mmCIF file of C-alpha atoms in Angstrom:
data_model
loop_
_atom_site.group_PDB
_atom_site.id
_atom_site.type_symbol
_atom_site.label_atom_id
_atom_site.label_comp_id
_atom_site.label_asym_id
_atom_site.label_seq_id
_atom_site.Cartn_x
_atom_site.Cartn_y
_atom_site.Cartn_z
ATOM 1 C CA UNK A 161 10.616 -15.042 -13.156
ATOM 2 C CA UNK A 162 6.864 -14.626 -11.661
ATOM 3 C CA UNK A 163 6.306 -18.508 -13.018
ATOM 4 C CA UNK A 164 8.717 -19.660 -9.809
ATOM 5 C CA UNK A 165 7.070 -17.590 -7.393
ATOM 6 C CA UNK A 166 3.732 -19.731 -4.612
ATOM 7 C CA UNK A 167 0.756 -17.546 -6.223
ATOM 8 C CA UNK A 168 -0.146 -16.446 -3.055
ATOM 9 C CA UNK A 169 3.500 -14.298 -4.045
ATOM 10 C CA UNK A 170 2.950 -13.953 -7.472
ATOM 11 C CA UNK A 171 -0.489 -11.944 -6.978
ATOM 12 C CA UNK A 172 0.281 -9.407 -4.518
ATOM 13 C CA UNK A 173 3.831 -8.751 -6.943
ATOM 14 C CA UNK A 174 1.475 -8.416 -9.022
ATOM 15 C CA UNK A 175 -0.944 -5.732 -7.737
ATOM 16 C CA UNK A 176 1.199 -3.651 -5.560
ATOM 17 C CA UNK A 177 2.687 -3.326 -9.282
ATOM 18 C CA UNK A 178 -0.405 -2.062 -10.255
ATOM 19 C CA UNK A 179 -0.518 0.490 -8.021
ATOM 20 C CA UNK A 180 3.020 1.498 -8.261
ATOM 21 C CA UNK A 181 3.773 1.594 -11.773
ATOM 22 C CA UNK A 182 1.993 4.719 -12.526
ATOM 23 C CA UNK A 183 3.074 6.110 -9.368
ATOM 24 C CA UNK A 184 6.762 6.080 -11.164
ATOM 25 C CA UNK A 185 5.975 6.645 -14.611
ATOM 26 C CA UNK A 186 6.920 10.034 -14.488
ATOM 27 C CA UNK A 187 10.495 8.867 -13.890
ATOM 28 C CA UNK A 188 10.567 7.323 -17.628
ATOM 29 C CA UNK A 189 9.429 10.687 -19.037
ATOM 30 C CA UNK A 190 12.863 11.499 -19.548
ATOM 31 C CA UNK A 191 14.531 9.940 -23.279
ATOM 32 C CA UNK A 192 17.519 9.713 -22.450
ATOM 33 C CA UNK A 193 19.633 8.726 -18.677
ATOM 34 C CA UNK A 194 22.983 10.681 -17.755
ATOM 35 C CA UNK A 195 25.008 9.437 -14.961
ATOM 36 C CA UNK A 196 28.866 9.444 -14.361
ATOM 37 C CA UNK A 197 30.307 8.021 -16.879
ATOM 38 C CA UNK A 198 27.054 5.995 -18.056
ATOM 39 C CA UNK A 199 23.670 6.601 -20.659
ATOM 40 C CA UNK A 200 21.652 4.671 -21.036
ATOM 41 C CA UNK A 201 19.271 6.014 -23.967
ATOM 42 C CA UNK A 202 15.134 5.145 -25.356
ATOM 43 C CA UNK A 203 14.802 4.440 -28.470
ATOM 44 C CA UNK A 204 11.627 5.603 -29.731
ATOM 45 C CA UNK A 205 8.767 3.998 -31.722
ATOM 46 C CA UNK A 206 5.331 3.827 -31.317
ATOM 47 C CA UNK A 207 4.366 2.197 -28.870
ATOM 48 C CA UNK A 208 4.957 2.873 -24.853
ATOM 49 C CA UNK A 209 8.585 3.174 -24.221
ATOM 50 C CA UNK A 210 11.350 0.079 -23.502
ATOM 51 C CA UNK A 211 13.944 0.203 -22.045
ATOM 52 C CA UNK A 212 17.254 -1.801 -20.930
ATOM 53 C CA UNK A 213 16.972 -4.189 -18.963
ATOM 54 C CA UNK A 214 19.374 -3.042 -16.506
ATOM 55 C CA UNK A 215 16.795 0.231 -16.018
ATOM 56 C CA UNK A 216 13.893 -2.306 -16.080
ATOM 57 C CA UNK A 217 15.629 -4.576 -13.031
ATOM 58 C CA UNK A 218 15.988 -0.987 -11.004
ATOM 59 C CA UNK A 219 12.257 0.174 -11.767
ATOM 60 C CA UNK A 220 11.336 -3.190 -10.254
ATOM 61 C CA UNK A 221 13.912 -3.248 -6.954
ATOM 62 C CA UNK A 222 12.592 0.327 -6.432
ATOM 63 C CA UNK A 223 8.723 -0.824 -6.729
ATOM 64 C CA UNK A 224 8.833 -3.181 -4.605
ATOM 65 C CA UNK A 225 10.873 -1.765 -1.514
ATOM 66 C CA UNK A 226 8.019 1.005 -2.267
ATOM 67 C CA UNK A 227 5.034 -2.471 -2.250
ATOM 68 C CA UNK A 228 4.231 -2.381 1.340
ATOM 69 C CA UNK A 229 4.306 1.589 1.730
ATOM 70 C CA UNK A 230 0.985 1.703 -0.841
ATOM 71 C CA UNK A 231 -0.682 -1.471 0.053
ATOM 72 C CA UNK A 232 -1.228 -0.072 3.702
ATOM 73 C CA UNK A 233 -1.401 4.124 3.165
ATOM 74 C CA UNK A 234 -3.665 3.905 -0.209
ATOM 75 C CA UNK A 235 -5.356 0.856 1.268
ATOM 76 C CA UNK A 236 -8.301 -1.244 3.341
ATOM 77 C CA UNK A 237 -5.112 -3.024 4.208
ATOM 78 C CA UNK A 238 -4.557 -0.614 7.828
ATOM 79 C CA UNK A 239 -8.055 -0.588 9.070
ATOM 80 C CA UNK A 240 -8.655 -4.768 8.964
ATOM 81 C CA UNK A 241 -4.704 -5.534 10.234
ATOM 82 C CA UNK A 242 -5.566 -3.059 12.854
ATOM 83 C CA UNK A 243 -8.965 -4.103 14.043
ATOM 84 C CA UNK A 244 -7.624 -8.261 13.661
ATOM 85 C CA UNK A 245 -4.973 -7.299 16.038
ATOM 86 C CA UNK A 246 -7.224 -5.589 18.062
ATOM 87 C CA UNK A 247 -9.957 -8.320 17.951
ATOM 88 C CA UNK A 248 -6.808 -10.903 19.557
ATOM 89 C CA UNK A 249 -6.255 -8.752 22.021
ATOM 90 C CA UNK A 250 -9.188 -8.044 23.027
ATOM 91 C CA UNK A 251 -9.573 -11.796 23.308
ATOM 92 C CA UNK A 252 -6.597 -12.364 24.988
ATOM 93 C CA UNK A 253 -4.365 -14.721 22.820
ATOM 94 C CA UNK A 254 -2.183 -11.746 21.847
ATOM 95 C CA UNK A 255 -0.484 -14.387 19.936
ATOM 96 C CA UNK A 256 -3.128 -16.364 19.057
ATOM 97 C CA UNK A 257 -3.534 -16.688 15.406
ATOM 98 C CA UNK A 258 0.099 -15.827 14.622
ATOM 99 C CA UNK A 259 0.914 -12.811 12.586
ATOM 100 C CA UNK A 260 1.817 -14.735 9.113
ATOM 101 C CA UNK A 261 -2.066 -15.186 9.443
ATOM 102 C CA UNK A 262 -3.480 -12.142 10.651
ATOM 103 C CA UNK A 263 -1.167 -10.680 7.594
ATOM 104 C CA UNK A 264 -2.764 -13.544 5.271
ATOM 105 C CA UNK A 265 -6.294 -12.851 5.864
ATOM 106 C CA UNK A 266 -6.034 -8.861 6.072
ATOM 107 C CA UNK A 267 -4.046 -9.514 2.512
ATOM 108 C CA UNK A 268 -6.957 -11.144 1.400
ATOM 109 C CA UNK A 269 -9.441 -9.208 2.313
ATOM 110 C CA UNK A 270 -7.726 -5.895 1.219
ATOM 111 C CA UNK A 271 -7.164 -7.485 -2.662
ATOM 112 C CA UNK A 272 -11.222 -8.477 -3.015
ATOM 113 C CA UNK A 273 -12.079 -4.794 -1.232
ATOM 114 C CA UNK A 274 -10.161 -3.407 -3.931
ATOM 115 C CA UNK A 275 -10.638 -5.824 -6.999
ATOM 116 C CA UNK A 276 -13.240 -2.939 -8.616
ATOM 117 C CA UNK A 277 -11.211 -0.259 -7.907
ATOM 118 C CA UNK A 278 -8.437 -1.633 -9.783
ATOM 119 C CA UNK A 279 -10.246 -3.234 -12.209
ATOM 120 C CA UNK A 280 -11.076 0.225 -13.397
ATOM 121 C CA UNK A 281 -6.755 1.016 -12.799
ATOM 122 C CA UNK A 282 -6.445 -1.794 -15.580
ATOM 123 C CA UNK A 283 -9.184 -0.802 -17.910
ATOM 124 C CA UNK A 284 -8.953 3.123 -17.787
ATOM 125 C CA UNK A 285 -4.645 3.537 -17.840
ATOM 126 C CA UNK A 286 -3.183 0.280 -17.813
ATOM 127 C CA UNK A 287 -4.448 -1.733 -20.709
ATOM 128 C CA UNK A 288 -4.469 1.800 -23.354
ATOM 129 C CA UNK A 289 -1.525 2.296 -22.113
ATOM 130 C CA UNK A 290 -0.022 -0.919 -22.925
ATOM 131 C CA UNK A 291 -1.527 -0.594 -26.472
ATOM 132 C CA UNK A 292 -0.199 2.225 -27.088
ATOM 133 C CA UNK A 293 -3.996 4.622 -27.090
ATOM 134 C CA UNK A 294 -2.678 6.904 -24.634
ATOM 135 C CA UNK A 295 0.585 7.992 -23.226
ATOM 136 C CA UNK A 296 2.033 7.967 -20.239
ATOM 137 C CA UNK A 297 0.555 11.264 -18.360
ATOM 138 C CA UNK A 298 -3.456 10.015 -19.738
ATOM 139 C CA UNK A 299 -2.397 6.689 -18.243
ATOM 140 C CA UNK A 300 -1.041 7.881 -14.052
ATOM 141 C CA UNK A 301 -4.696 10.814 -14.369
ATOM 142 C CA UNK A 302 -6.696 7.341 -15.157
ATOM 143 C CA UNK A 303 -4.792 5.401 -12.634
ATOM 144 C CA UNK A 304 -4.706 8.016 -10.219
ATOM 145 C CA UNK A 305 -8.450 9.169 -10.152
ATOM 146 C CA UNK A 306 -10.607 5.281 -9.255
ATOM 147 C CA UNK A 307 -7.987 5.181 -6.020
ATOM 148 C CA UNK A 308 -9.067 9.163 -4.727
ATOM 149 C CA UNK A 309 -12.772 8.117 -5.146
ATOM 150 C CA UNK A 310 -12.089 5.217 -3.828
ATOM 151 C CA UNK A 311 -10.380 6.724 -0.775
ATOM 152 C CA UNK A 312 -12.287 10.164 -0.601
ATOM 153 C CA UNK A 313 -15.095 7.970 -0.033
ATOM 154 C CA UNK A 314 -12.939 6.925 3.608
ATOM 155 C CA UNK A 315 -12.222 10.104 4.087
ATOM 156 C CA UNK A 316 -14.357 12.978 7.176
ATOM 157 C CA UNK A 317 -14.273 16.295 6.271
ATOM 158 C CA UNK A 318 -12.838 17.501 9.440
ATOM 159 C CA UNK A 319 -8.939 15.295 8.323
ATOM 160 C CA UNK A 320 -9.378 16.791 5.001
ATOM 161 C CA UNK A 321 -9.859 20.724 6.316
ATOM 162 C CA UNK A 322 -6.880 20.001 8.236
ATOM 163 C CA UNK A 323 -4.635 19.248 5.637
ATOM 164 C CA UNK A 324 -5.250 22.135 4.046
ATOM 165 C CA UNK A 325 -4.906 24.268 6.080
ATOM 166 C CA UNK A 326 -1.559 22.831 7.142
ATOM 167 C CA UNK A 327 -0.706 22.642 3.302
ATOM 168 C CA UNK A 328 -1.619 26.352 2.893
ATOM 169 C CA UNK A 329 -4.888 25.847 0.849
ATOM 170 C CA UNK A 330 -7.363 28.090 -0.550
ATOM 171 C CA UNK A 331 -11.089 25.507 0.216
ATOM 172 C CA UNK A 332 -11.082 23.689 -2.616
ATOM 173 C CA UNK A 333 -14.833 23.757 -5.342
ATOM 174 C CA UNK A 334 -14.239 20.791 -6.309
ATOM 175 C CA UNK A 335 -12.582 17.449 -4.508
ATOM 176 C CA UNK A 336 -10.755 17.583 -8.055
ATOM 177 C CA UNK A 337 -9.562 20.349 -6.379
ATOM 178 C CA UNK A 338 -7.811 19.051 -3.418
ATOM 179 C CA UNK A 339 -4.115 17.070 -4.404
ATOM 180 C CA UNK A 340 -3.158 13.818 -3.535
ATOM 181 C CA UNK A 341 -0.370 14.448 -0.973
ATOM 182 C CA UNK A 342 -3.468 16.068 1.150
ATOM 183 C CA UNK A 343 -5.529 13.448 0.491
ATOM 184 C CA UNK A 344 -3.512 11.399 1.303
ATOM 185 C CA UNK A 345 -2.921 11.422 4.623
ATOM 186 C CA UNK A 346 -6.735 12.651 5.631
ATOM 187 C CA UNK A 347 -7.332 8.959 4.041
ATOM 188 C CA UNK A 348 -4.673 7.801 7.072
ATOM 189 C CA UNK A 349 -6.121 9.706 9.495
ATOM 190 C CA UNK A 350 -9.559 8.886 9.405
ATOM 191 C CA UNK A 351 -8.273 4.632 8.869
ATOM 192 C CA UNK A 352 -7.199 5.261 12.414
ATOM 193 C CA UNK A 353 -10.048 6.704 13.718
ATOM 194 C CA UNK A 354 -12.259 4.495 11.910
ATOM 195 C CA UNK A 355 -9.639 0.854 12.822
ATOM 196 C CA UNK A 356 -10.357 2.328 16.395
ATOM 197 C CA UNK A 357 -13.568 3.197 16.734
ATOM 198 C CA UNK A 358 -14.359 -0.092 15.508
ATOM 199 C CA UNK A 359 -11.886 -1.883 17.784
ATOM 200 C CA UNK A 360 -13.824 -0.066 20.916
ATOM 201 C CA UNK A 361 -16.629 -1.656 20.037
ATOM 202 C CA UNK A 362 -15.112 -4.820 19.790
ATOM 203 C CA UNK A 363 -13.466 -5.035 23.796
ATOM 204 C CA UNK A 364 -16.452 -4.135 25.504
ATOM 205 C CA UNK A 365 -18.223 -7.369 25.751
ATOM 206 C CA UNK A 366 -14.684 -9.287 27.070
ATOM 207 C CA UNK A 367 -14.113 -6.926 29.004
ATOM 208 C CA UNK A 368 -17.381 -7.265 30.502
ATOM 209 C CA UNK A 369 -16.377 -10.935 30.340
ATOM 210 C CA UNK A 370 -13.433 -9.997 31.781
ATOM 211 C CA UNK A 371 -15.173 -7.949 35.014
ATOM 212 C CA UNK A 372 -17.744 -10.481 36.326
ATOM 213 C CA UNK A 373 -14.770 -13.650 36.322
ATOM 214 C CA UNK A 374 -12.474 -10.470 38.705
ATOM 215 C CA UNK A 375 -15.585 -9.991 40.725
ATOM 216 C CA UNK A 376 -16.964 -13.743 41.569
ATOM 217 C CA UNK A 377 -13.290 -14.713 41.924
ATOM 218 C CA UNK A 378 -13.442 -11.907 44.645
ATOM 219 C CA UNK A 379 -16.507 -12.606 46.351
ATOM 220 C CA UNK A 380 -14.923 -16.420 46.341
ATOM 221 C CA UNK A 381 -11.700 -14.639 48.450
ATOM 222 C CA UNK A 382 -9.363 -15.719 45.431
ATOM 223 C CA UNK A 383 -7.416 -13.471 44.654
ATOM 224 C CA UNK A 384 -4.516 -14.867 44.211
ATOM 225 C CA UNK A 385 -5.485 -16.511 40.476
ATOM 226 C CA UNK A 386 -5.183 -14.200 37.497
ATOM 227 C CA UNK A 387 -9.074 -13.897 36.567
ATOM 228 C CA UNK A 388 -7.158 -13.948 32.851
ATOM 229 C CA UNK A 389 -6.424 -17.390 33.048
ATOM 230 C CA UNK A 390 -10.786 -18.231 33.925
ATOM 231 C CA UNK A 391 -11.803 -15.431 31.513
ATOM 232 C CA UNK A 392 -10.107 -16.933 28.691
ATOM 233 C CA UNK A 393 -11.923 -19.908 28.219
ATOM 234 C CA UNK A 394 -15.428 -17.907 28.605
ATOM 235 C CA UNK A 395 -14.466 -15.423 26.218
ATOM 236 C CA UNK A 396 -13.609 -17.663 23.055
ATOM 237 C CA UNK A 397 -17.064 -19.945 23.616
ATOM 238 C CA UNK A 398 -18.779 -16.024 23.624
ATOM 239 C CA UNK A 399 -16.540 -15.931 20.804
ATOM 240 C CA UNK A 400 -17.697 -19.061 18.811
ATOM 241 C CA UNK A 401 -21.015 -19.366 20.108
ATOM 242 C CA UNK A 402 -21.777 -15.536 17.395
ATOM 243 C CA UNK A 403 -20.101 -17.153 14.822
ATOM 244 C CA UNK A 404 -17.210 -14.049 15.477
ATOM 245 C CA UNK A 405 -15.508 -13.839 12.374
ATOM 246 C CA UNK A 406 -17.642 -13.824 9.907
ATOM 247 C CA UNK A 407 -19.102 -10.840 11.452
ATOM 248 C CA UNK A 408 -15.866 -8.985 12.150
ATOM 249 C CA UNK A 409 -15.110 -10.009 8.690
ATOM 250 C CA UNK A 410 -19.161 -8.285 7.255
ATOM 251 C CA UNK A 411 -18.165 -5.218 9.428
ATOM 252 C CA UNK A 412 -15.390 -5.311 7.754
ATOM 253 C CA UNK A 413 -16.310 -5.656 4.546
ATOM 254 C CA UNK A 414 -19.058 -3.718 4.170
ATOM 255 C CA UNK A 415 -17.644 -0.773 6.441
ATOM 256 C CA UNK A 416 -15.369 -0.538 3.033
ATOM 257 C CA UNK A 417 -19.172 -0.106 0.330
ATOM 258 C CA UNK A 418 -21.833 1.193 2.618
#
């Protein structure tokens, strides 16, 4: 199936399947599923259990439907795409670069930033599980640990305390005592705050250019000429002269590795 897809599409599907397969592993813990008039069984074996082709297709469809949410909520994708969108609006070109280019760039950066995490998941959970060395519960726990460590590094303590209080839980003694259901919304909230802070810093130089151009046009009595029409070439020139794409990509990448 994957051989007919483009390399970029195949890589996307494989990375999403690695993240989501362990979240769905609890659904395969039982040895038998019962439905009205239909009984699907899994034959016991020394290796990980093999399900029928129909169940495999059902699991694949479920994983693919959850893949966009998993990619946005548990990785660096949200911060990157928000910052890039704010940059595009700050320059004054809401449609340039196109959405496909922005999403593609965000995905490439996400795979680059998350590659150490996915490498740990592959070594600690996926390979031992497929080799039959660990069971499903152990594989799920080993897969979640690198992802939780990544989210903890990017999450503010204030956001964690907020959702712990809303979940009516006592203050945990260690990070391992914090459930994932609390960590995930706190991580998303911290990502939104960081992305908007970076976007605000990006807006400042372009806003200054708009103000200067508007003041010059007003002093010349050219009030009917839109300032954005004159300021756009100057903003693009400034962005190119300071090597803006290099600075933006570097700042985004370094913000996750600090």
